[in-house]
């Protein structure tokens, strides 16, 4: 059981506060006590489980298809996230079979090998920075394998990815320029890769995208670029952040860690519970398409709202023991991958990476803890940790 302590006071803009990022669950509880929707400087945030589910289930009222909801400098919409019905259905018909569990399971041996190769690089030292030495390189290596790009280009790819998700600059204008530059580089990079697959197919996702067909229609190059952009946003840092949050929790909760070591069969349900409790993707944006009321809270056409997945996942009205971390929770109907038609396309791959990392790591490194004196610095939005120093005996 993991217990949390509450502090006095409430800041409606606290969703991006560093102290809240380190321990968000008490803040979520206070937010829900104020209503289904709370308003801050940056706009309304939907915080109760029922209201979040409503937003996910009604894309006609809470649109994800307006590009300005997520502008990372790309020239194409991220597919299928930034496409609403009816076109959205076409893309899911094309893409769901490609990202189905059976397809993703084919690369599990590769993922296990990558995890062990990364562990080989630090296990003899008895310490590591988990963030830089495993959590960051693992999902990007898996991505390169899936799309058939050389693993030797990992550092180049990480640089382009960080240019999008962690742009440099002293202010927002400079950061936007940096982000736009990185976006152009990524589009050029993948456009060249797609053209290469046109000339010669391979056993990879880019080739599968080119061959996929629904009702006689194939994906265009721009559509494939939009899919790759979404993959970068929703499939790389999100897995990195999940790994960081998971291992930070386990390093500080030895009873939960020991449960995984003693009974590896619990790993699938542990992954689901840690996704619920930690909720690394704390929220997602939507645009309100018409004036409406949500659980008695007025919203207006054009409002940019945040759907607080983290708060929904700890809502005690929907889940009375929400503040207990229970690896035996079944079923576990968390919203960590969103909900409705825009539920995360890559959820099966993310789960596979998380399960495989937990299994391989705990077979080789069953006892670990935070390095002495370590202070974890969390960021919100995507809930990430700047550095996660671990010490262990193998």
GROMACS .gro file of C-alpha atoms in nm:
model
  394
    1UNK     CA    1   0.000   0.000   0.000
    2UNK     CA    2   0.129   0.344  -0.089
    3UNK     CA    3  -0.006   0.630   0.120
    4UNK     CA    4   0.022   0.997   0.031
    5UNK     CA    5   0.005   1.311   0.239
    6UNK     CA    6  -0.186   1.627   0.153
    7UNK     CA    7  -0.073   1.987   0.194
    8UNK     CA    8  -0.298   2.281   0.262
    9UNK     CA    9  -0.407   2.522  -0.006
   10UNK     CA   10  -0.501   2.477  -0.370
   11UNK     CA   11  -0.362   2.639  -0.684
   12UNK     CA   12  -0.578   2.581  -0.996
   13UNK     CA   13  -0.264   2.616  -1.209
   14UNK     CA   14  -0.079   2.354  -1.006
   15UNK     CA   15  -0.096   2.095  -1.282
   16UNK     CA   16   0.243   2.218  -1.406
   17UNK     CA   17   0.399   2.283  -1.064
   18UNK     CA   18   0.721   2.098  -0.979
   19UNK     CA   19   0.606   2.000  -0.630
   20UNK     CA   20   0.280   1.865  -0.771
   21UNK     CA   21   0.475   1.673  -1.035
   22UNK     CA   22   0.668   1.491  -0.763
   23UNK     CA   23   0.352   1.391  -0.577
   24UNK     CA   24   0.042   1.465  -0.790
   25UNK     CA   25  -0.219   1.240  -0.629
   26UNK     CA   26  -0.305   1.471  -0.335
   27UNK     CA   27  -0.344   1.759  -0.580
   28UNK     CA   28  -0.578   1.553  -0.796
   29UNK     CA   29  -0.794   1.478  -0.491
   30UNK     CA   30  -0.823   1.848  -0.405
   31UNK     CA   31  -0.899   1.935  -0.767
   32UNK     CA   32  -1.187   1.686  -0.782
   33UNK     CA   33  -1.330   1.824  -0.459
   34UNK     CA   34  -1.388   2.154  -0.641
   35UNK     CA   35  -1.595   2.000  -0.922
   36UNK     CA   36  -1.574   1.815  -1.251
   37UNK     CA   37  -1.400   2.109  -1.419
   38UNK     CA   38  -1.156   2.355  -1.264
   39UNK     CA   39  -1.046   2.672  -1.438
   40UNK     CA   40  -0.696   2.812  -1.432
   41UNK     CA   41  -0.488   3.065  -1.622
   42UNK     CA   42  -0.427   2.819  -1.904
   43UNK     CA   43  -0.788   2.713  -1.940
   44UNK     CA   44  -1.031   2.453  -1.802
   45UNK     CA   45  -0.918   2.113  -1.676
   46UNK     CA   46  -1.155   1.818  -1.658
   47UNK     CA   47  -1.069   1.622  -1.344
   48UNK     CA   48  -1.334   1.364  -1.248
   49UNK     CA   49  -1.343   1.013  -1.390
   50UNK     CA   50  -1.697   1.044  -1.522
   51UNK     CA   51  -1.635   1.377  -1.691
   52UNK     CA   52  -1.308   1.257  -1.847
   53UNK     CA   53  -1.480   0.947  -1.983
   54UNK     CA   54  -1.755   1.164  -2.129
   55UNK     CA   55  -1.500   1.381  -2.310
   56UNK     CA   56  -1.326   1.075  -2.453
   57UNK     CA   57  -1.653   0.917  -2.565
   58UNK     CA   58  -1.784   1.233  -2.736
   59UNK     CA   59  -1.528   1.350  -2.995
   60UNK     CA   60  -1.808   1.549  -3.161
   61UNK     CA   61  -1.806   1.778  -2.856
   62UNK     CA   62  -1.440   1.741  -2.749
   63UNK     CA   63  -1.235   1.744  -3.066
   64UNK     CA   64  -0.884   1.609  -3.105
   65UNK     CA   65  -0.886   1.684  -3.476
   66UNK     CA   66  -0.794   2.051  -3.466
   67UNK     CA   67  -0.421   2.079  -3.530
   68UNK     CA   68  -0.365   2.365  -3.289
   69UNK     CA   69  -0.442   2.134  -2.995
   70UNK     CA   70  -0.093   1.987  -3.034
   71UNK     CA   71   0.145   2.194  -3.248
   72UNK     CA   72   0.497   2.053  -3.249
   73UNK     CA   73   0.605   2.235  -3.562
   74UNK     CA   74   0.498   1.959  -3.797
   75UNK     CA   75   0.337   2.043  -4.132
   76UNK     CA   76   0.100   1.745  -4.124
   77UNK     CA   77  -0.160   1.629  -3.869
   78UNK     CA   78  -0.057   1.344  -3.641
   79UNK     CA   79  -0.257   1.043  -3.755
   80UNK     CA   80  -0.494   0.918  -3.621
   81UNK     CA   81  -0.482   1.144  -3.311
   82UNK     CA   82  -0.556   1.471  -3.490
   83UNK     CA   83  -0.829   1.329  -3.713
   84UNK     CA   84  -1.193   1.314  -3.599
   85UNK     CA   85  -1.473   1.099  -3.743
   86UNK     CA   86  -1.557   1.001  -4.008
   87UNK     CA   87  -1.201   0.997  -4.153
   88UNK     CA   88  -1.064   0.865  -3.825
   89UNK     CA   89  -1.229   0.525  -3.884
   90UNK     CA   90  -1.037   0.475  -4.209
   91UNK     CA   91  -0.704   0.522  -4.037
   92UNK     CA   92  -0.790   0.291  -3.748
   93UNK     CA   93  -0.895   0.019  -3.994
   94UNK     CA   94  -0.557   0.054  -4.160
   95UNK     CA   95  -0.344   0.081  -3.848
   96UNK     CA   96  -0.509  -0.131  -3.578
   97UNK     CA   97  -0.407  -0.463  -3.742
   98UNK     CA   98  -0.048  -0.341  -3.776
   99UNK     CA   99  -0.027  -0.255  -3.405
  100UNK     CA  100  -0.230  -0.556  -3.284
  101UNK     CA  101  -0.092  -0.766  -2.994
  102UNK     CA  102   0.000  -1.057  -3.220
  103UNK     CA  103   0.205  -0.831  -3.447
  104UNK     CA  104   0.380  -0.656  -3.160
  105UNK     CA  105   0.458  -0.987  -2.985
  106UNK     CA  106   0.688  -1.078  -3.274
  107UNK     CA  107   0.948  -0.830  -3.153
  108UNK     CA  108   0.946  -0.934  -2.785
  109UNK     CA  109   1.275  -1.129  -2.822
  110UNK     CA  110   1.437  -0.818  -2.972
  111UNK     CA  111   1.309  -0.600  -2.686
  112UNK     CA  112   1.444  -0.848  -2.430
  113UNK     CA  113   1.780  -0.845  -2.607
  114UNK     CA  114   1.793  -0.465  -2.609
  115UNK     CA  115   1.711  -0.450  -2.237
  116UNK     CA  116   1.986  -0.697  -2.154
  117UNK     CA  117   2.240  -0.523  -2.374
  118UNK     CA  118   2.169  -0.197  -2.193
  119UNK     CA  119   2.196  -0.369  -1.853
  120UNK     CA  120   2.527  -0.523  -1.961
  121UNK     CA  121   2.664  -0.172  -1.995
  122UNK     CA  122   2.629  -0.086  -1.625
  123UNK     CA  123   2.556  -0.396  -1.417
  124UNK     CA  124   2.919  -0.449  -1.314
  125UNK     CA  125   2.934  -0.094  -1.174
  126UNK     CA  126   2.651  -0.159  -0.929
  127UNK     CA  127   2.493   0.172  -1.019
  128UNK     CA  128   2.337   0.355  -1.311
  129UNK     CA  129   2.144   0.660  -1.413
  130UNK     CA  130   1.834   0.466  -1.507
  131UNK     CA  131   1.702   0.753  -1.719
  132UNK     CA  132   1.995   0.794  -1.954
  133UNK     CA  133   2.120   0.435  -1.953
  134UNK     CA  134   1.794   0.245  -2.003
  135UNK     CA  135   1.469   0.443  -2.001
  136UNK     CA  136   1.568   0.685  -2.279
  137UNK     CA  137   1.749   0.455  -2.525
  138UNK     CA  138   1.518   0.153  -2.499
  139UNK     CA  139   1.195   0.281  -2.664
  140UNK     CA  140   1.388   0.468  -2.933
  141UNK     CA  141   1.587   0.154  -3.014
  142UNK     CA  142   1.262  -0.042  -3.041
  143UNK     CA  143   1.121   0.229  -3.268
  144UNK     CA  144   1.421   0.215  -3.500
  145UNK     CA  145   1.385  -0.164  -3.517
  146UNK     CA  146   1.016  -0.140  -3.602
  147UNK     CA  147   1.055   0.114  -3.880
  148UNK     CA  148   1.367  -0.055  -4.017
  149UNK     CA  149   1.617   0.224  -3.952
  150UNK     CA  150   1.980   0.157  -3.856
  151UNK     CA  151   2.038   0.120  -3.482
  152UNK     CA  152   2.365   0.303  -3.536
  153UNK     CA  153   2.158   0.619  -3.590
  154UNK     CA  154   2.018   0.610  -3.236
  155UNK     CA  155   2.204   0.923  -3.122
  156UNK     CA  156   2.097   1.113  -3.435
  157UNK     CA  157   1.738   1.007  -3.385
  158UNK     CA  158   1.742   1.095  -3.012
  159UNK     CA  159   1.871   1.441  -3.104
  160UNK     CA  160   1.587   1.500  -3.351
  161UNK     CA  161   1.330   1.364  -3.106
  162UNK     CA  162   1.452   1.589  -2.825
  163UNK     CA  163   1.442   1.883  -3.063
  164UNK     CA  164   1.067   1.828  -3.080
  165UNK     CA  165   0.990   1.733  -2.721
  166UNK     CA  166   1.264   1.932  -2.543
  167UNK     CA  167   1.340   2.227  -2.770
  168UNK     CA  168   1.626   2.460  -2.681
  169UNK     CA  169   1.586   2.832  -2.632
  170UNK     CA  170   1.571   3.106  -2.371
  171UNK     CA  171   1.203   3.183  -2.429
  172UNK     CA  172   0.894   3.043  -2.599
  173UNK     CA  173   0.972   3.209  -2.933
  174UNK     CA  174   1.322   3.063  -2.947
  175UNK     CA  175   1.195   2.723  -2.840
  176UNK     CA  176   0.935   2.734  -3.118
  177UNK     CA  177   1.202   2.812  -3.377
  178UNK     CA  178   1.409   2.520  -3.249
  179UNK     CA  179   1.107   2.291  -3.254
  180UNK     CA  180   1.013   2.390  -3.609
  181UNK     CA  181   1.367   2.320  -3.724
  182UNK     CA  182   1.364   1.974  -3.564
  183UNK     CA  183   1.021   1.902  -3.712
  184UNK     CA  184   1.149   1.982  -4.060
  185UNK     CA  185   1.448   1.755  -4.008
  186UNK     CA  186   1.227   1.469  -3.895
  187UNK     CA  187   0.990   1.511  -4.190
  188UNK     CA  188   1.283   1.511  -4.433
  189UNK     CA  189   1.437   1.209  -4.260
  190UNK     CA  190   1.123   0.998  -4.280
  191UNK     CA  191   1.028   1.119  -4.628
  192UNK     CA  192   1.363   0.984  -4.751
  193UNK     CA  193   1.306   0.657  -4.564
  194UNK     CA  194   0.959   0.618  -4.716
  195UNK     CA  195   1.097   0.683  -5.064
  196UNK     CA  196   1.359   0.414  -5.001
  197UNK     CA  197   1.083   0.167  -4.911
  198UNK     CA  198   0.896   0.256  -5.229
  199UNK     CA  199   1.195   0.130  -5.424
  200UNK     CA  200   1.255  -0.174  -5.204
  201UNK     CA  201   1.017  -0.311  -4.943
  202UNK     CA  202   1.149  -0.451  -4.614
  203UNK     CA  203   1.007  -0.630  -4.313
  204UNK     CA  204   0.926  -0.311  -4.125
  205UNK     CA  205   0.644  -0.072  -4.040
  206UNK     CA  206   0.723   0.178  -4.315
  207UNK     CA  207   0.677  -0.096  -4.574
  208UNK     CA  208   0.358  -0.209  -4.403
  209UNK     CA  209   0.226   0.148  -4.410
  210UNK     CA  210   0.290   0.167  -4.784
  211UNK     CA  211   0.112  -0.165  -4.847
  212UNK     CA  212  -0.183  -0.110  -4.610
  213UNK     CA  213  -0.514  -0.069  -4.791
  214UNK     CA  214  -0.877  -0.005  -4.696
  215UNK     CA  215  -1.150   0.024  -4.960
  216UNK     CA  216  -0.887   0.050  -5.231
  217UNK     CA  217  -0.709   0.343  -5.069
  218UNK     CA  218  -0.342   0.355  -4.966
  219UNK     CA  219  -0.170   0.596  -4.730
  220UNK     CA  220  -0.001   0.900  -4.883
  221UNK     CA  221   0.353   1.003  -4.791
  222UNK     CA  222   0.216   1.292  -4.582
  223UNK     CA  223  -0.014   1.053  -4.397
  224UNK     CA  224   0.278   0.819  -4.321
  225UNK     CA  225   0.478   1.118  -4.194
  226UNK     CA  226   0.185   1.207  -3.968
  227UNK     CA  227   0.183   0.854  -3.827
  228UNK     CA  228   0.559   0.867  -3.763
  229UNK     CA  229   0.520   1.201  -3.583
  230UNK     CA  230   0.255   1.055  -3.358
  231UNK     CA  231   0.476   0.755  -3.291
  232UNK     CA  232   0.755   0.988  -3.182
  233UNK     CA  233   0.524   1.185  -2.953
  234UNK     CA  234   0.314   0.904  -2.810
  235UNK     CA  235   0.548   0.606  -2.829
  236UNK     CA  236   0.891   0.719  -2.720
  237UNK     CA  237   0.896   0.969  -2.434
  238UNK     CA  238   0.579   0.817  -2.292
  239UNK     CA  239   0.747   0.478  -2.251
  240UNK     CA  240   1.060   0.648  -2.119
  241UNK     CA  241   0.854   0.841  -1.864
  242UNK     CA  242   0.659   0.529  -1.765
  243UNK     CA  243   0.980   0.338  -1.702
  244UNK     CA  244   1.120   0.624  -1.494
  245UNK     CA  245   0.804   0.658  -1.286
  246UNK     CA  246   0.775   0.281  -1.239
  247UNK     CA  247   1.133   0.232  -1.122
  248UNK     CA  248   1.129   0.541  -0.900
  249UNK     CA  249   0.822   0.395  -0.729
  250UNK     CA  250   0.968   0.045  -0.699
  251UNK     CA  251   1.303   0.171  -0.572
  252UNK     CA  252   1.119   0.346  -0.287
  253UNK     CA  253   0.862   0.070  -0.217
  254UNK     CA  254   1.061  -0.250  -0.154
  255UNK     CA  255   0.751  -0.457  -0.073
  256UNK     CA  256   0.610  -0.393  -0.420
  257UNK     CA  257   0.950  -0.456  -0.577
  258UNK     CA  258   0.989  -0.783  -0.387
  259UNK     CA  259   0.648  -0.893  -0.509
  260UNK     CA  260   0.770  -0.868  -0.869
  261UNK     CA  261   1.093  -1.052  -0.790
  262UNK     CA  262   0.919  -1.334  -0.603
  263UNK     CA  263   0.630  -1.372  -0.845
  264UNK     CA  264   0.711  -1.258  -1.202
  265UNK     CA  265   0.363  -1.369  -1.308
  266UNK     CA  266   0.233  -1.053  -1.140
  267UNK     CA  267   0.420  -0.828  -1.384
  268UNK     CA  268   0.132  -0.774  -1.632
  269UNK     CA  269  -0.104  -0.659  -1.357
  270UNK     CA  270   0.176  -0.458  -1.192
  271UNK     CA  271   0.225  -0.271  -1.520
  272UNK     CA  272  -0.145  -0.184  -1.533
  273UNK     CA  273  -0.154  -0.069  -1.171
  274UNK     CA  274   0.160   0.142  -1.205
  275UNK     CA  275   0.017   0.298  -1.521
  276UNK     CA  276  -0.293   0.385  -1.320
  277UNK     CA  277  -0.113   0.516  -1.014
  278UNK     CA  278   0.177   0.699  -1.176
  279UNK     CA  279  -0.009   0.802  -1.496
  280UNK     CA  280   0.298   0.934  -1.679
  281UNK     CA  281   0.080   1.099  -1.947
  282UNK     CA  282  -0.098   1.321  -1.698
  283UNK     CA  283  -0.347   1.473  -1.940
  284UNK     CA  284  -0.438   1.531  -2.304
  285UNK     CA  285  -0.580   1.835  -2.486
  286UNK     CA  286  -0.918   1.870  -2.652
  287UNK     CA  287  -1.109   2.160  -2.810
  288UNK     CA  288  -1.474   2.216  -2.717
  289UNK     CA  289  -1.684   2.233  -3.035
  290UNK     CA  290  -2.000   2.393  -2.890
  291UNK     CA  291  -2.133   2.552  -2.574
  292UNK     CA  292  -2.225   2.281  -2.323
  293UNK     CA  293  -2.236   2.183  -1.957
  294UNK     CA  294  -2.027   1.900  -1.816
  295UNK     CA  295  -2.158   1.778  -1.482
  296UNK     CA  296  -2.304   2.123  -1.424
  297UNK     CA  297  -1.984   2.305  -1.527
  298UNK     CA  298  -2.023   2.538  -1.829
  299UNK     CA  299  -1.780   2.509  -2.120
  300UNK     CA  300  -1.777   2.724  -2.432
  301UNK     CA  301  -1.711   2.662  -2.799
  302UNK     CA  302  -1.341   2.704  -2.869
  303UNK     CA  303  -1.228   2.632  -2.513
  304UNK     CA  304  -0.900   2.444  -2.505
  305UNK     CA  305  -0.942   2.195  -2.221
  306UNK     CA  306  -0.711   1.951  -2.051
  307UNK     CA  307  -0.850   1.605  -1.980
  308UNK     CA  308  -0.668   1.508  -1.660
  309UNK     CA  309  -0.605   1.137  -1.695
  310UNK     CA  310  -0.402   1.131  -1.373
  311UNK     CA  311  -0.692   1.270  -1.173
  312UNK     CA  312  -0.943   1.035  -1.339
  313UNK     CA  313  -0.725   0.736  -1.251
  314UNK     CA  314  -0.732   0.823  -0.880
  315UNK     CA  315  -1.098   0.925  -0.852
  316UNK     CA  316  -1.232   0.760  -0.536
  317UNK     CA  317  -1.591   0.800  -0.653
  318UNK     CA  318  -1.518   0.560  -0.938
  319UNK     CA  319  -1.263   0.350  -0.747
  320UNK     CA  320  -1.304   0.361  -0.366
  321UNK     CA  321  -0.954   0.222  -0.294
  322UNK     CA  322  -0.788   0.438  -0.558
  323UNK     CA  323  -0.514   0.546  -0.317
  324UNK     CA  324  -0.398   0.189  -0.258
  325UNK     CA  325  -0.140   0.055  -0.503
  326UNK     CA  326  -0.259  -0.302  -0.554
  327UNK     CA  327  -0.078  -0.532  -0.797
  328UNK     CA  328  -0.370  -0.776  -0.775
  329UNK     CA  329  -0.626  -0.526  -0.901
  330UNK     CA  330  -0.843  -0.700  -1.160
  331UNK     CA  331  -0.999  -0.566  -1.368
  332UNK     CA  332  -0.798  -0.248  -1.389
  333UNK     CA  333  -0.994  -0.007  -1.607
  334UNK     CA  334  -0.752   0.283  -1.594
  335UNK     CA  335  -0.740   0.559  -1.857
  336UNK     CA  336  -0.362   0.579  -1.893
  337UNK     CA  337  -0.398   0.517  -2.268
  338UNK     CA  338  -0.695   0.751  -2.302
  339UNK     CA  339  -1.034   0.629  -2.412
  340UNK     CA  340  -1.291   0.634  -2.688
  341UNK     CA  341  -1.196   0.642  -3.054
  342UNK     CA  342  -0.860   0.808  -2.982
  343UNK     CA  343  -0.744   0.544  -2.736
  344UNK     CA  344  -0.368   0.504  -2.781
  345UNK     CA  345  -0.284   0.319  -3.102
  346UNK     CA  346   0.046   0.195  -2.960
  347UNK     CA  347  -0.083   0.071  -2.623
  348UNK     CA  348  -0.001  -0.293  -2.700
  349UNK     CA  349   0.357  -0.204  -2.790
  350UNK     CA  350   0.397   0.014  -2.481
  351UNK     CA  351   0.268  -0.262  -2.256
  352UNK     CA  352   0.504  -0.511  -2.420
  353UNK     CA  353   0.806  -0.286  -2.366
  354UNK     CA  354   0.713  -0.221  -2.002
  355UNK     CA  355   0.645  -0.587  -1.920
  356UNK     CA  356   0.965  -0.701  -2.089
  357UNK     CA  357   1.180  -0.441  -1.916
  358UNK     CA  358   1.040  -0.530  -1.573
  359UNK     CA  359   1.089  -0.902  -1.633
  360UNK     CA  360   1.444  -0.886  -1.767
  361UNK     CA  361   1.563  -0.627  -1.514
  362UNK     CA  362   1.429  -0.805  -1.206
  363UNK     CA  363   1.577  -1.136  -1.315
  364UNK     CA  364   1.922  -0.976  -1.311
  365UNK     CA  365   1.887  -0.692  -1.061
  366UNK     CA  366   1.638  -0.789  -0.791
  367UNK     CA  367   1.766  -0.549  -0.522
  368UNK     CA  368   1.804  -0.179  -0.596
  369UNK     CA  369   1.735   0.157  -0.436
  370UNK     CA  370   1.779   0.526  -0.495
  371UNK     CA  371   2.137   0.646  -0.461
  372UNK     CA  372   2.206   0.801  -0.123
  373UNK     CA  373   2.115   1.169  -0.116
  374UNK     CA  374   1.934   1.155  -0.450
  375UNK     CA  375   1.655   1.408  -0.499
  376UNK     CA  376   1.421   1.326  -0.784
  377UNK     CA  377   1.314   1.622  -0.997
  378UNK     CA  378   0.989   1.557  -1.182
  379UNK     CA  379   0.841   1.751  -1.472
  380UNK     CA  380   0.467   1.762  -1.548
  381UNK     CA  381   0.282   1.742  -1.878
  382UNK     CA  382   0.456   1.421  -1.962
  383UNK     CA  383   0.554   1.323  -1.608
  384UNK     CA  384   0.926   1.267  -1.642
  385UNK     CA  385   1.227   1.255  -1.411
  386UNK     CA  386   1.542   1.452  -1.489
  387UNK     CA  387   1.771   1.184  -1.346
  388UNK     CA  388   1.706   0.854  -1.168
  389UNK     CA  389   2.029   0.733  -1.000
  390UNK     CA  390   1.997   0.373  -0.877
  391UNK     CA  391   2.240   0.156  -0.683
  392UNK     CA  392   2.210  -0.220  -0.667
  393UNK     CA  393   2.365  -0.560  -0.618
  394UNK     CA  394   2.309  -0.807  -0.900
   0.00000   0.00000   0.00000
